Coordinates of C-alpha atoms in Angstrom, one line a residue:
Chain A
X23 CA -82.7 -146.4 -195.9
X24 CA -85.6 -144.3 -197.2
X25 CA -85.0 -142.4 -200.4
X26 CA -84.7 -138.7 -199.7
X27 CA -86.1 -136.2 -202.1
X28 CA -84.9 -132.6 -201.8
X29 CA -87.7 -130.1 -202.3
X30 CA -87.6 -126.3 -202.2
X31 CA -89.0 -126.3 -198.7
X32 CA -86.0 -128.3 -197.5
X33 CA -83.6 -126.0 -199.4
X34 CA -85.1 -123.0 -197.7
X35 CA -84.8 -124.7 -194.3
X36 CA -81.1 -125.7 -194.8
X37 CA -80.4 -122.2 -196.1
X38 CA -81.9 -120.7 -193.0
X39 CA -79.8 -123.0 -190.7
X40 CA -76.7 -121.8 -192.6
X41 CA -77.9 -118.2 -192.5
X42 CA -77.9 -118.0 -196.3
X43 CA -80.3 -115.8 -198.3
X44 CA -81.3 -117.4 -201.5
X45 CA -83.2 -115.9 -204.5
X46 CA -86.1 -117.8 -206.0
X47 CA -83.9 -118.8 -208.9
X48 CA -81.2 -120.1 -206.5
X49 CA -83.7 -122.1 -204.6
X50 CA -84.7 -123.8 -207.8
X51 CA -81.2 -124.3 -208.9
X52 CA -80.0 -125.7 -205.6
X53 CA -82.9 -128.0 -205.2
X54 CA -82.0 -129.5 -208.5
X55 CA -78.3 -129.7 -207.8
X56 CA -78.8 -131.2 -204.3
X57 CA -81.1 -133.8 -205.8
X58 CA -78.5 -134.7 -208.4
X59 CA -75.8 -134.9 -205.8
X60 CA -77.9 -137.2 -203.5
X61 CA -78.8 -139.4 -206.4
X62 CA -75.1 -139.7 -207.2
X63 CA -74.2 -140.5 -203.6
X64 CA -77.0 -143.1 -203.5
X65 CA -74.9 -145.2 -205.9
X66 CA -72.8 -146.1 -202.8
X67 CA -75.8 -148.0 -201.6
X68 CA -75.1 -150.7 -204.2
X69 CA -72.0 -151.7 -202.2
X70 CA -72.6 -154.3 -199.5
X71 CA -71.2 -152.7 -196.4
X72 CA -72.7 -155.0 -193.8
X73 CA -69.4 -156.1 -192.5
X74 CA -67.7 -152.6 -192.5
X75 CA -67.8 -150.4 -189.4
X76 CA -68.8 -146.8 -190.0
X77 CA -65.7 -144.8 -190.7
X78 CA -65.3 -141.2 -189.7
X79 CA -61.6 -140.8 -190.3
X80 CA -59.3 -142.4 -192.9
X81 CA -56.3 -142.4 -190.6
X82 CA -55.5 -145.3 -188.3
X83 CA -54.2 -142.9 -185.6
X84 CA -56.0 -142.6 -182.3
X85 CA -55.5 -141.1 -178.9
X86 CA -53.6 -138.0 -180.0
X87 CA -53.3 -135.8 -176.9
X88 CA -51.5 -132.7 -175.7
X89 CA -50.3 -132.0 -172.2
X90 CA -52.2 -129.6 -170.1
X91 CA -49.8 -126.8 -170.5
X92 CA -50.4 -123.1 -171.1
X93 CA -49.2 -121.3 -174.2
X94 CA -49.3 -117.6 -174.9
X95 CA -52.6 -116.3 -176.2
X96 CA -52.9 -113.7 -178.9
X97 CA -52.4 -110.0 -178.0
X98 CA -55.9 -108.6 -177.6
X99 CA -55.4 -106.0 -180.4
X100 CA -54.7 -109.0 -182.7
X101 CA -57.8 -110.8 -181.5
X102 CA -60.0 -107.8 -182.3
X103 CA -58.4 -106.8 -185.5
X104 CA -61.0 -108.4 -187.7
X105 CA -63.9 -107.3 -185.6
X106 CA -66.2 -104.9 -187.5
X107 CA -67.2 -103.3 -184.2
X108 CA -65.8 -103.5 -180.7
X109 CA -66.0 -101.9 -177.3
X110 CA -63.9 -102.3 -174.2
X111 CA -61.9 -105.1 -175.9
X112 CA -65.2 -107.0 -176.6
X113 CA -66.7 -108.0 -179.9
X114 CA -69.8 -105.9 -180.4
X115 CA -72.8 -107.6 -182.0
X116 CA -76.5 -106.8 -182.5
X117 CA -78.5 -107.4 -179.4
X118 CA -79.2 -111.0 -178.7
X119 CA -81.3 -111.5 -175.6
X120 CA -84.5 -113.4 -174.7
Chain B
X19 CA -105.3 -134.5 -159.8
X20 CA -102.1 -136.0 -158.6
X21 CA -99.5 -136.6 -161.3
X22 CA -96.3 -138.6 -161.5
X23 CA -93.4 -136.2 -162.0
X24 CA -90.4 -137.1 -164.2
X25 CA -87.4 -134.9 -163.9
X26 CA -84.1 -135.2 -165.8
X27 CA -81.1 -133.0 -165.0
X28 CA -78.3 -131.9 -167.3
X29 CA -75.3 -130.5 -165.3
X30 CA -72.4 -128.7 -166.9
X31 CA -69.2 -128.5 -164.9
X32 CA -66.1 -126.5 -166.0
X33 CA -63.0 -128.5 -165.4
X34 CA -60.0 -127.1 -163.5
X35 CA -57.4 -127.7 -166.2
X36 CA -54.7 -125.1 -166.6
X37 CA -55.3 -124.7 -170.3
X38 CA -58.3 -125.0 -172.6
X39 CA -59.7 -128.2 -174.1
X40 CA -58.2 -127.8 -177.6
X41 CA -55.5 -125.1 -177.2
X42 CA -53.0 -123.7 -174.7
X43 CA -55.0 -120.6 -173.7
X44 CA -55.4 -120.1 -169.9
X45 CA -58.6 -121.0 -168.2
X46 CA -58.2 -118.5 -165.4
X47 CA -61.4 -116.9 -164.3
X48 CA -61.8 -113.1 -164.3
X49 CA -59.2 -112.1 -166.9
X50 CA -59.9 -109.0 -169.0
X51 CA -62.2 -109.7 -172.0
X52 CA -60.6 -111.7 -174.9
X53 CA -57.2 -111.7 -173.4
X54 CA -57.2 -115.5 -173.2
X55 CA -57.9 -116.4 -176.8
X56 CA -56.0 -117.7 -179.8
X57 CA -56.7 -118.7 -183.4
X58 CA -57.9 -122.2 -182.2
X59 CA -60.5 -121.1 -179.7
X60 CA -61.5 -118.1 -181.9
X61 CA -62.3 -120.5 -184.7
X62 CA -60.0 -118.8 -187.3
X63 CA -59.6 -120.8 -190.5
X64 CA -56.9 -123.4 -190.9
X65 CA -56.3 -124.2 -187.2
X66 CA -56.3 -127.7 -185.7
X67 CA -57.6 -128.5 -182.2
X68 CA -55.6 -131.0 -180.1
X69 CA -57.2 -132.8 -177.1
X70 CA -56.0 -131.9 -173.6
X71 CA -55.4 -135.3 -171.9
X72 CA -56.0 -134.0 -168.5
X73 CA -59.6 -132.9 -169.4
X74 CA -60.3 -136.5 -170.6
X75 CA -58.8 -137.9 -167.4
X76 CA -60.9 -135.5 -165.2
X77 CA -64.1 -136.5 -167.1
X78 CA -63.3 -140.2 -166.8
X79 CA -62.4 -140.0 -163.1
X80 CA -65.7 -138.2 -162.4
X81 CA -67.6 -140.8 -164.5
X82 CA -66.0 -143.6 -162.6
X83 CA -66.8 -142.0 -159.3
X84 CA -70.4 -141.9 -160.6
X85 CA -70.3 -145.6 -161.2
X86 CA -70.3 -145.2 -164.9
X87 CA -68.9 -147.5 -167.5
X88 CA -66.2 -145.8 -169.5
X89 CA -66.5 -146.3 -173.3
X90 CA -63.9 -148.3 -175.1
X91 CA -64.4 -146.1 -178.1
X92 CA -65.2 -142.5 -177.9
X93 CA -65.4 -139.6 -180.4
X94 CA -66.1 -135.9 -180.6
X95 CA -68.8 -134.5 -182.7
X96 CA -69.7 -131.1 -184.2
X97 CA -72.9 -129.6 -182.9
X98 CA -73.9 -126.9 -185.4
X99 CA -75.8 -123.7 -184.5
X100 CA -75.4 -120.0 -184.9
X101 CA -75.0 -117.8 -181.9
X102 CA -72.5 -115.0 -181.3
X103 CA -71.0 -116.8 -178.3
X104 CA -69.8 -119.6 -180.6
X105 CA -67.2 -118.3 -183.0
X106 CA -66.9 -121.4 -185.2
X107 CA -70.6 -121.8 -185.5
X108 CA -70.3 -125.3 -184.2
X109 CA -69.4 -126.6 -180.8
X110 CA -67.1 -129.5 -180.4
X111 CA -69.1 -131.9 -178.2
X112 CA -69.9 -135.5 -178.0
X113 CA -72.9 -137.2 -179.4
X114 CA -73.2 -140.9 -180.0
X115 CA -69.9 -141.9 -178.4
X116 CA -69.6 -140.1 -175.0
X117 CA -66.7 -140.9 -172.8
X118 CA -68.9 -142.8 -170.3
X119 CA -72.4 -144.1 -169.8
X120 CA -74.7 -145.8 -167.4
X121 CA -73.9 -144.8 -163.9
X122 CA -75.7 -143.7 -160.8
X123 CA -75.4 -141.4 -157.8
X124 CA -76.7 -142.6 -154.4
X125 CA -77.7 -140.2 -151.6
X126 CA -80.1 -139.9 -148.7
X127 CA -83.5 -138.3 -149.2
X128 CA -85.7 -137.9 -146.2
X129 CA -83.9 -140.7 -144.4
X130 CA -84.0 -143.1 -147.3
X131 CA -81.3 -144.1 -149.8
X132 CA -82.1 -142.9 -153.3
X133 CA -80.3 -143.9 -156.4
X134 CA -80.5 -141.6 -159.5
X135 CA -79.4 -143.3 -162.7
X136 CA -77.0 -141.3 -164.9
X137 CA -77.4 -141.7 -168.7
X138 CA -74.1 -140.3 -169.8
X139 CA -71.0 -138.2 -169.0
X140 CA -69.3 -136.4 -171.9
X141 CA -66.8 -133.7 -172.6
X142 CA -67.3 -130.6 -174.7
X143 CA -66.0 -127.1 -175.1
X144 CA -67.6 -124.2 -173.3
X145 CA -69.0 -121.2 -175.3
X146 CA -68.1 -117.6 -174.8
X147 CA -69.8 -115.1 -172.5
X148 CA -72.3 -112.6 -173.8
X149 CA -72.9 -109.3 -172.0
X150 CA -76.1 -107.6 -173.0
X151 CA -76.2 -103.9 -173.5
X152 CA -79.0 -103.5 -171.1
X153 CA -76.8 -104.6 -168.3
X154 CA -74.3 -101.8 -168.9
X155 CA -75.0 -98.3 -167.7
X156 CA -74.8 -96.7 -171.2
X157 CA -78.3 -96.2 -172.7
X158 CA -77.0 -96.2 -176.3
X159 CA -75.8 -99.7 -175.8
X160 CA -79.2 -101.1 -175.2
X161 CA -79.4 -102.6 -178.7
X162 CA -76.0 -104.2 -178.5
X163 CA -74.5 -107.3 -177.0
X164 CA -70.8 -107.8 -176.3
X165 CA -68.8 -111.0 -176.6
X166 CA -65.9 -112.2 -174.5
X167 CA -64.4 -115.4 -175.8
X168 CA -62.2 -116.2 -172.8
X169 CA -64.6 -118.9 -171.8
X170 CA -64.7 -120.4 -175.2
X171 CA -63.0 -123.7 -175.3
X172 CA -62.7 -124.3 -171.6
X173 CA -63.4 -128.0 -171.0
X174 CA -66.9 -128.6 -169.9
X175 CA -68.1 -131.9 -168.6
X176 CA -71.8 -132.7 -169.0
X177 CA -73.5 -135.1 -166.7
X178 CA -77.0 -136.2 -167.8
X179 CA -79.5 -138.2 -165.7
X180 CA -82.3 -140.3 -166.9
X181 CA -85.7 -138.7 -166.3
X182 CA -86.0 -140.6 -163.0
X183 CA -86.1 -137.8 -160.5
X184 CA -89.6 -137.5 -159.0
X185 CA -89.6 -134.3 -157.0
X186 CA -88.0 -130.9 -156.9
X187 CA -86.6 -131.8 -153.5
X188 CA -85.0 -134.9 -154.9
X189 CA -83.5 -132.9 -157.8
X190 CA -82.1 -130.5 -155.2
X191 CA -80.5 -133.2 -153.1
X192 CA -79.1 -134.9 -156.2
X193 CA -77.4 -131.6 -157.1
X194 CA -76.1 -131.0 -153.6
X195 CA -74.6 -134.5 -153.6
X196 CA -73.4 -134.5 -157.2
X197 CA -71.5 -131.3 -156.7
X198 CA -69.4 -132.9 -154.0
X199 CA -67.9 -135.4 -156.4
X200 CA -65.9 -133.1 -158.8
X201 CA -64.9 -131.1 -155.7
X202 CA -63.6 -134.3 -153.9
X203 CA -61.7 -135.2 -157.1
X204 CA -60.5 -131.6 -157.4
X205 CA -61.5 -131.6 -161.1
X206 CA -63.8 -128.6 -160.6
X207 CA -64.6 -126.0 -158.0
X208 CA -68.3 -126.2 -159.0
X209 CA -68.8 -122.5 -158.3
X210 CA -72.3 -121.5 -159.5
X211 CA -71.7 -117.8 -159.1
X212 CA -68.7 -118.0 -161.4
X213 CA -70.6 -120.3 -163.7
X214 CA -68.3 -123.3 -163.3
X215 CA -71.5 -125.3 -162.5
X216 CA -74.7 -124.9 -164.5
X217 CA -77.8 -126.9 -164.6
X218 CA -80.7 -127.3 -167.0
X219 CA -83.8 -129.5 -166.3
X220 CA -86.5 -131.2 -168.2
X221 CA -89.7 -132.1 -166.6
X222 CA -92.9 -133.9 -167.6
X223 CA -96.1 -135.0 -165.8
X224 CA -98.3 -137.9 -166.3
X225 CA -101.3 -139.5 -164.5
X226 CA -100.1 -142.3 -162.2
X227 CA -99.2 -145.5 -164.0
X228 CA -99.3 -143.9 -167.5
X229 CA -96.4 -143.4 -169.7
X230 CA -94.3 -140.2 -169.5
X231 CA -95.9 -137.0 -170.7
X232 CA -94.6 -134.3 -173.0
X233 CA -91.6 -132.5 -171.4
X234 CA -90.7 -128.9 -171.0
X235 CA -87.0 -127.9 -170.8
X236 CA -86.1 -125.4 -168.1
X237 CA -83.2 -123.0 -168.4
X238 CA -81.8 -119.9 -166.7
X239 CA -81.8 -121.1 -163.1
X240 CA -78.8 -119.7 -161.3
X241 CA -78.7 -121.7 -158.0
X242 CA -79.9 -125.0 -156.7
X243 CA -82.6 -123.1 -154.9
X244 CA -83.8 -121.6 -158.1
X245 CA -83.8 -125.0 -159.7
X246 CA -86.0 -126.3 -156.9
X247 CA -88.3 -123.3 -157.3
X248 CA -88.4 -123.5 -161.0
X249 CA -89.4 -127.2 -161.0
X250 CA -92.0 -126.6 -158.3
X251 CA -93.6 -123.8 -160.4
X252 CA -93.4 -125.9 -163.5
X253 CA -95.3 -128.7 -161.8
X254 CA -98.0 -126.3 -160.8
X255 CA -98.3 -124.9 -164.3
X256 CA -98.3 -128.3 -166.1
X257 CA -100.8 -130.0 -163.7
X258 CA -103.1 -126.9 -164.0
X259 CA -103.1 -127.4 -167.8
X260 CA -103.6 -131.2 -167.5
X261 CA -106.4 -130.7 -165.0
X262 CA -108.2 -128.7 -167.6
X263 CA -107.6 -131.3 -170.2
X264 CA -105.1 -129.2 -172.1
X265 CA -101.9 -130.4 -173.7
X266 CA -98.3 -129.6 -172.7
X267 CA -96.3 -128.2 -175.6
X268 CA -92.7 -129.4 -175.9
X269 CA -90.7 -126.2 -175.5
X270 CA -87.9 -124.5 -173.7
X271 CA -88.9 -122.2 -170.8
X272 CA -86.8 -119.8 -168.9
X273 CA -87.0 -119.2 -165.2
X274 CA -87.8 -115.6 -164.1
X275 CA -86.4 -115.4 -160.6
X276 CA -88.1 -112.1 -159.9
X277 CA -91.6 -113.2 -160.8
X278 CA -90.8 -116.7 -159.6
X279 CA -92.3 -118.4 -162.7
X280 CA -91.2 -119.8 -166.0
X281 CA -92.0 -118.3 -169.4
X282 CA -91.5 -119.7 -172.9
X283 CA -88.4 -118.8 -174.8
X284 CA -89.3 -116.7 -177.7
X285 CA -86.7 -117.3 -180.3
X286 CA -87.0 -120.4 -182.5
X287 CA -83.3 -120.2 -183.3
X288 CA -82.8 -123.1 -181.0
X289 CA -84.7 -125.4 -183.2
X290 CA -83.2 -128.7 -182.3
X291 CA -81.5 -129.4 -185.5
X292 CA -77.9 -129.4 -184.6
X293 CA -76.8 -131.7 -187.5
X294 CA -74.3 -133.6 -185.5
X295 CA -71.5 -135.3 -187.3
X296 CA -68.1 -136.8 -186.2
X297 CA -65.5 -134.0 -185.7
X298 CA -63.1 -134.5 -188.6
X299 CA -60.3 -132.5 -187.0
X300 CA -60.0 -134.8 -184.0
X301 CA -59.1 -138.5 -184.0
X302 CA -61.1 -141.0 -182.1
X303 CA -60.3 -142.2 -178.6
X304 CA -59.7 -145.8 -177.6
X305 CA -59.8 -146.0 -173.9
X306 CA -57.8 -148.9 -172.7
X307 CA -58.7 -150.9 -169.6
X308 CA -55.3 -150.2 -168.1
X309 CA -55.9 -146.5 -168.2
X310 CA -59.3 -146.9 -166.5
X311 CA -57.7 -149.1 -163.8
X312 CA -55.1 -146.5 -163.1
X313 CA -57.7 -143.8 -162.8
X314 CA -59.9 -146.0 -160.5
X315 CA -56.9 -146.6 -158.2
X316 CA -56.4 -142.9 -157.9
X317 CA -60.0 -142.1 -156.8
X318 CA -60.2 -140.8 -153.2
X319 CA -62.7 -142.1 -150.7
X320 CA -66.0 -140.6 -151.9
X321 CA -68.3 -138.5 -149.8
X322 CA -71.1 -141.0 -149.4
X323 CA -68.7 -143.8 -148.4
X324 CA -66.7 -141.5 -146.1
X325 CA -69.9 -140.3 -144.4
X326 CA -71.0 -143.9 -143.7
X327 CA -67.5 -144.7 -142.4
X328 CA -67.6 -141.7 -140.0
X329 CA -70.9 -142.9 -138.6
X330 CA -69.5 -146.4 -138.1
X331 CA -66.0 -145.8 -137.1
X332 CA -66.4 -142.7 -134.9
X333 CA -70.0 -143.3 -133.7
X334 CA -70.9 -139.9 -135.0
X335 CA -74.6 -138.9 -135.5
X336 CA -75.4 -139.0 -139.3
X337 CA -75.9 -135.2 -139.2
X338 CA -72.4 -134.7 -138.0
X339 CA -70.9 -137.1 -140.5
X340 CA -72.8 -135.4 -143.3
X341 CA -71.5 -131.9 -142.4
X342 CA -68.0 -133.1 -141.9
X343 CA -67.8 -135.0 -145.2
X344 CA -69.4 -132.2 -147.1
X345 CA -66.0 -131.3 -148.5
X346 CA -62.9 -133.4 -148.7
X347 CA -60.8 -130.7 -147.0
X348 CA -63.1 -130.5 -144.0
X349 CA -63.2 -134.3 -143.6
X350 CA -59.4 -134.4 -143.9
X351 CA -59.1 -131.7 -141.2
X352 CA -61.4 -133.6 -138.9
X353 CA -59.5 -136.9 -139.2
X354 CA -56.1 -135.1 -138.9
X355 CA -57.4 -133.5 -135.7
X356 CA -58.4 -136.8 -134.3
X357 CA -54.7 -137.9 -134.5
X358 CA -53.8 -135.5 -131.7
X359 CA -57.1 -135.6 -129.9
X360 CA -58.9 -138.9 -130.4
X361 CA -62.4 -137.8 -129.2
X362 CA -64.5 -137.8 -132.3
X363 CA -67.7 -136.2 -131.0
X364 CA -65.9 -133.4 -129.2
X365 CA -63.8 -132.6 -132.3
X366 CA -66.9 -132.8 -134.4
X367 CA -68.7 -130.3 -132.1
X368 CA -65.8 -127.9 -132.3
X369 CA -65.5 -128.1 -136.1
X370 CA -69.2 -127.8 -136.7
X371 CA -69.5 -125.0 -134.2
X372 CA -66.6 -122.6 -133.7
X373 CA -64.6 -123.7 -136.7
X374 CA -67.4 -123.4 -139.3
X375 CA -68.7 -120.2 -137.7
X376 CA -65.4 -118.5 -138.0
X377 CA -64.9 -119.9 -141.5
X378 CA -68.1 -118.3 -142.6
X379 CA -67.4 -115.1 -140.8
X380 CA -63.9 -114.7 -142.3
X381 CA -65.2 -115.9 -145.7
X382 CA -62.3 -118.3 -146.3
X383 CA -61.9 -121.9 -147.3
X384 CA -60.7 -124.8 -145.1
X385 CA -57.4 -124.8 -147.0
X386 CA -56.9 -121.1 -146.0
X387 CA -57.4 -121.7 -142.2
X388 CA -54.3 -120.8 -140.2
X389 CA -54.9 -123.2 -137.4
X390 CA -53.5 -126.6 -138.1
X391 CA -55.6 -129.6 -137.0
X392 CA -52.9 -130.6 -134.6
X393 CA -53.2 -127.2 -132.9
X394 CA -56.9 -127.5 -132.5
X395 CA -56.3 -130.9 -131.0
X396 CA -53.8 -129.4 -128.5
X397 CA -56.3 -126.7 -127.5
X398 CA -58.9 -129.4 -126.9
X399 CA -56.4 -131.2 -124.7
X400 CA -56.0 -128.1 -122.5
X401 CA -59.7 -127.9 -122.3
X402 CA -60.0 -131.5 -121.2
X403 CA -57.3 -131.2 -118.6
X404 CA -59.1 -128.1 -117.2
X405 CA -56.2 -125.8 -117.9
X406 CA -58.8 -123.5 -119.6
X407 CA -62.6 -123.3 -119.3
X408 CA -64.9 -124.0 -122.2
X409 CA -65.7 -120.3 -122.6
X410 CA -62.0 -119.3 -122.7
X411 CA -61.2 -122.1 -125.1
X412 CA -63.6 -120.4 -127.6
X413 CA -61.9 -117.0 -127.1
X414 CA -58.5 -118.6 -127.5
X415 CA -59.6 -120.5 -130.6
X416 CA -60.9 -117.3 -132.2
X417 CA -57.5 -115.8 -131.5
X418 CA -55.7 -118.8 -133.0
X419 CA -58.0 -118.6 -136.0
X420 CA -57.3 -115.0 -136.7
X421 CA -53.6 -114.9 -136.0
X422 CA -52.4 -118.5 -136.5
X423 CA -50.7 -118.4 -133.2
X424 CA -50.5 -121.6 -131.1
X425 CA -52.9 -122.3 -128.2
X426 CA -50.0 -122.5 -125.7
X427 CA -48.6 -119.1 -126.7
X428 CA -51.9 -117.4 -126.3
X429 CA -52.6 -118.9 -123.0
X430 CA -49.2 -118.0 -121.7
X431 CA -49.1 -114.5 -123.2
X432 CA -52.5 -113.4 -122.0
X433 CA -52.3 -115.2 -118.6
X434 CA -55.5 -117.1 -119.6
X435 CA -54.8 -120.2 -117.5
X436 CA -57.8 -121.3 -115.5
X437 CA -57.6 -120.5 -111.8
X438 CA -57.9 -123.8 -110.0
X439 CA -56.2 -122.7 -106.9
X440 CA -58.8 -122.9 -104.2
X441 CA -57.0 -120.4 -102.0
X442 CA -57.0 -117.6 -104.5
X443 CA -60.6 -118.4 -105.5
X444 CA -61.8 -118.2 -101.9
X445 CA -60.3 -114.8 -101.7
X446 CA -62.2 -113.6 -104.7
X447 CA -65.4 -115.2 -103.4
X448 CA -65.0 -113.4 -100.1
X449 CA -64.7 -110.1 -102.0
X450 CA -67.8 -110.8 -104.1
X451 CA -69.9 -111.8 -101.1
X452 CA -69.0 -108.6 -99.3
X453 CA -69.9 -106.5 -102.3
X454 CA -73.3 -108.1 -102.9
X455 CA -75.2 -108.5 -99.6
X456 CA -78.5 -108.4 -101.5
X457 CA -77.7 -111.5 -103.4
X458 CA -76.5 -113.2 -100.3
X459 CA -79.7 -112.6 -98.5
X460 CA -81.7 -113.6 -101.6
X461 CA -79.9 -116.9 -101.5
X462 CA -80.7 -117.3 -97.9
X463 CA -84.3 -116.8 -98.6
X464 CA -84.1 -119.7 -100.9
X465 CA -83.8 -118.0 -104.3
X466 CA -81.7 -120.4 -106.3
X467 CA -81.1 -117.8 -109.0
X468 CA -78.9 -115.8 -106.7
X469 CA -76.3 -118.5 -106.8
X470 CA -76.0 -118.2 -110.5
X471 CA -75.6 -114.5 -110.2
X472 CA -72.8 -114.9 -107.6
X473 CA -71.0 -117.4 -109.8
X474 CA -71.2 -114.9 -112.6
X475 CA -69.7 -112.2 -110.5
X476 CA -66.8 -114.4 -109.5
X477 CA -66.2 -115.2 -113.2
X478 CA -66.3 -111.5 -114.1
X479 CA -63.8 -110.7 -111.4
X480 CA -61.4 -113.4 -112.6
X481 CA -62.0 -112.4 -116.3
X482 CA -63.5 -115.8 -117.0
X483 CA -60.4 -117.6 -115.8
X484 CA -62.0 -119.3 -112.8
X485 CA -63.0 -122.9 -113.1
X486 CA -66.8 -122.6 -112.9
X487 CA -67.4 -126.0 -111.2
X488 CA -64.9 -125.1 -108.5
X489 CA -66.4 -121.7 -108.0
X490 CA -69.8 -123.3 -107.6
X491 CA -68.6 -125.7 -105.1
X492 CA -66.6 -123.2 -103.0
X493 CA -69.5 -120.7 -103.1
X494 CA -72.0 -123.2 -101.8
X495 CA -69.6 -124.1 -99.0
X496 CA -69.1 -120.5 -98.0
X497 CA -72.8 -119.7 -98.2
X498 CA -73.8 -122.6 -96.0
X499 CA -71.6 -121.4 -93.2
X500 CA -72.7 -117.8 -93.4

């Protein structure tokens, strides 16, 4: 695998994807920290994992299902209780349209 | 210049489960905004999704009907993006391990059998519904949007083709035929108006023999017709650019149904960086062969196979067979009707004619029709025996259709039995001839039309109950001796 260096450009891009606003100092700080973290994680590459399947879960459980049955939903006042703005039992947000 | 067109289609189908994919909220359409939501589908912190088994079964069954191979191992993944219709800021979808892969759909296109290869079928959760302020009457709302999360978390099956479709018409026919499958399996009602079937397309052009060109993605088409139009307009746009030696930019374009053309989507928020990763809150699926075999055994006869069988077994014209097998309910109705009246072509004519006409007129589904197939069969028996005329049979059928009453009852109640009694018909004929001397003399002068007029008069007098063949015969007899 190619060594990945984190530069400020990438930190800005990731911050944008996560809708975070970073100051110049923070960009600097996070670039450095992320680089350190990646370098640390890179140590794992020293282990030979050729015979190990990629693992996404540590449990051995699988096929956990529920039946197709209805349960009560929340009362709509409860649903909207945390909404900063609402109208006609809908969440109101800034205009998003193409 | 002529280019080779490559179209791929991505179809989203909402499944008809009672509850959502990961929680027990109802999936009913048309409920008041946000009344069918809970902490799980609203993405509140600390909740855990649990997979609805039925949704997995519906997806697998559809995939099997589409000749796909079900995966032994399947997993859900998080697709991350920010949009107000997505409360968790990620959609639980599938990425590298869809439920099924590698299938195909066969259908007829301009008299030839076409096979469109399907890349994958996967399961994901639907997003919420956004209503834009511009759509409401209130002017102060024009800078607002409103979110209803009732749709959030409804199971959504995605069916993706390889880019192997080569014309807008082929895309259209693929969709028409694809849509029948979930409906036959009763896993979706595939209702585009209610958004339970949606389709995006990607399309690229390349000079013949060369490798595939840069593709554009098309969105915002709200009917199969719009998809065909959108693709046609996109072919024009791209070939125009290529003709001038320009490049195609990879982008998402939206269909404007008023202007009948596509335009580029402005926002870059859809940068395709979804940072997929395995959904940690859901455990993987291991799909056993036994389960697949069970689902396979439960599949009904599929539209294409049934259509072929109708042609073979009932000697129906392909057109008839196509119409009758368009929905499972209609095909079932037809075959049930044959049990009481085993004359396929006649039954087919009635179903394709009167039956479908009234169905459309009353705007109901086959399941809502009040006339049982057996009753239609009985009506056709009366017609065959000559108890009623063809014209009357239509009147009676309409009455049956509207009231649900039996053919026999209507005939008896309204005295609609056909008059086949020669004596009483002769009496009517005498009356008619007496009242229309002009027509009689016209006939004598060799005007054949006059006979038709006279038959019509007799039918009128008997309120359509006379047997037309008999009237004809008796009239001719009478006229020849006048």
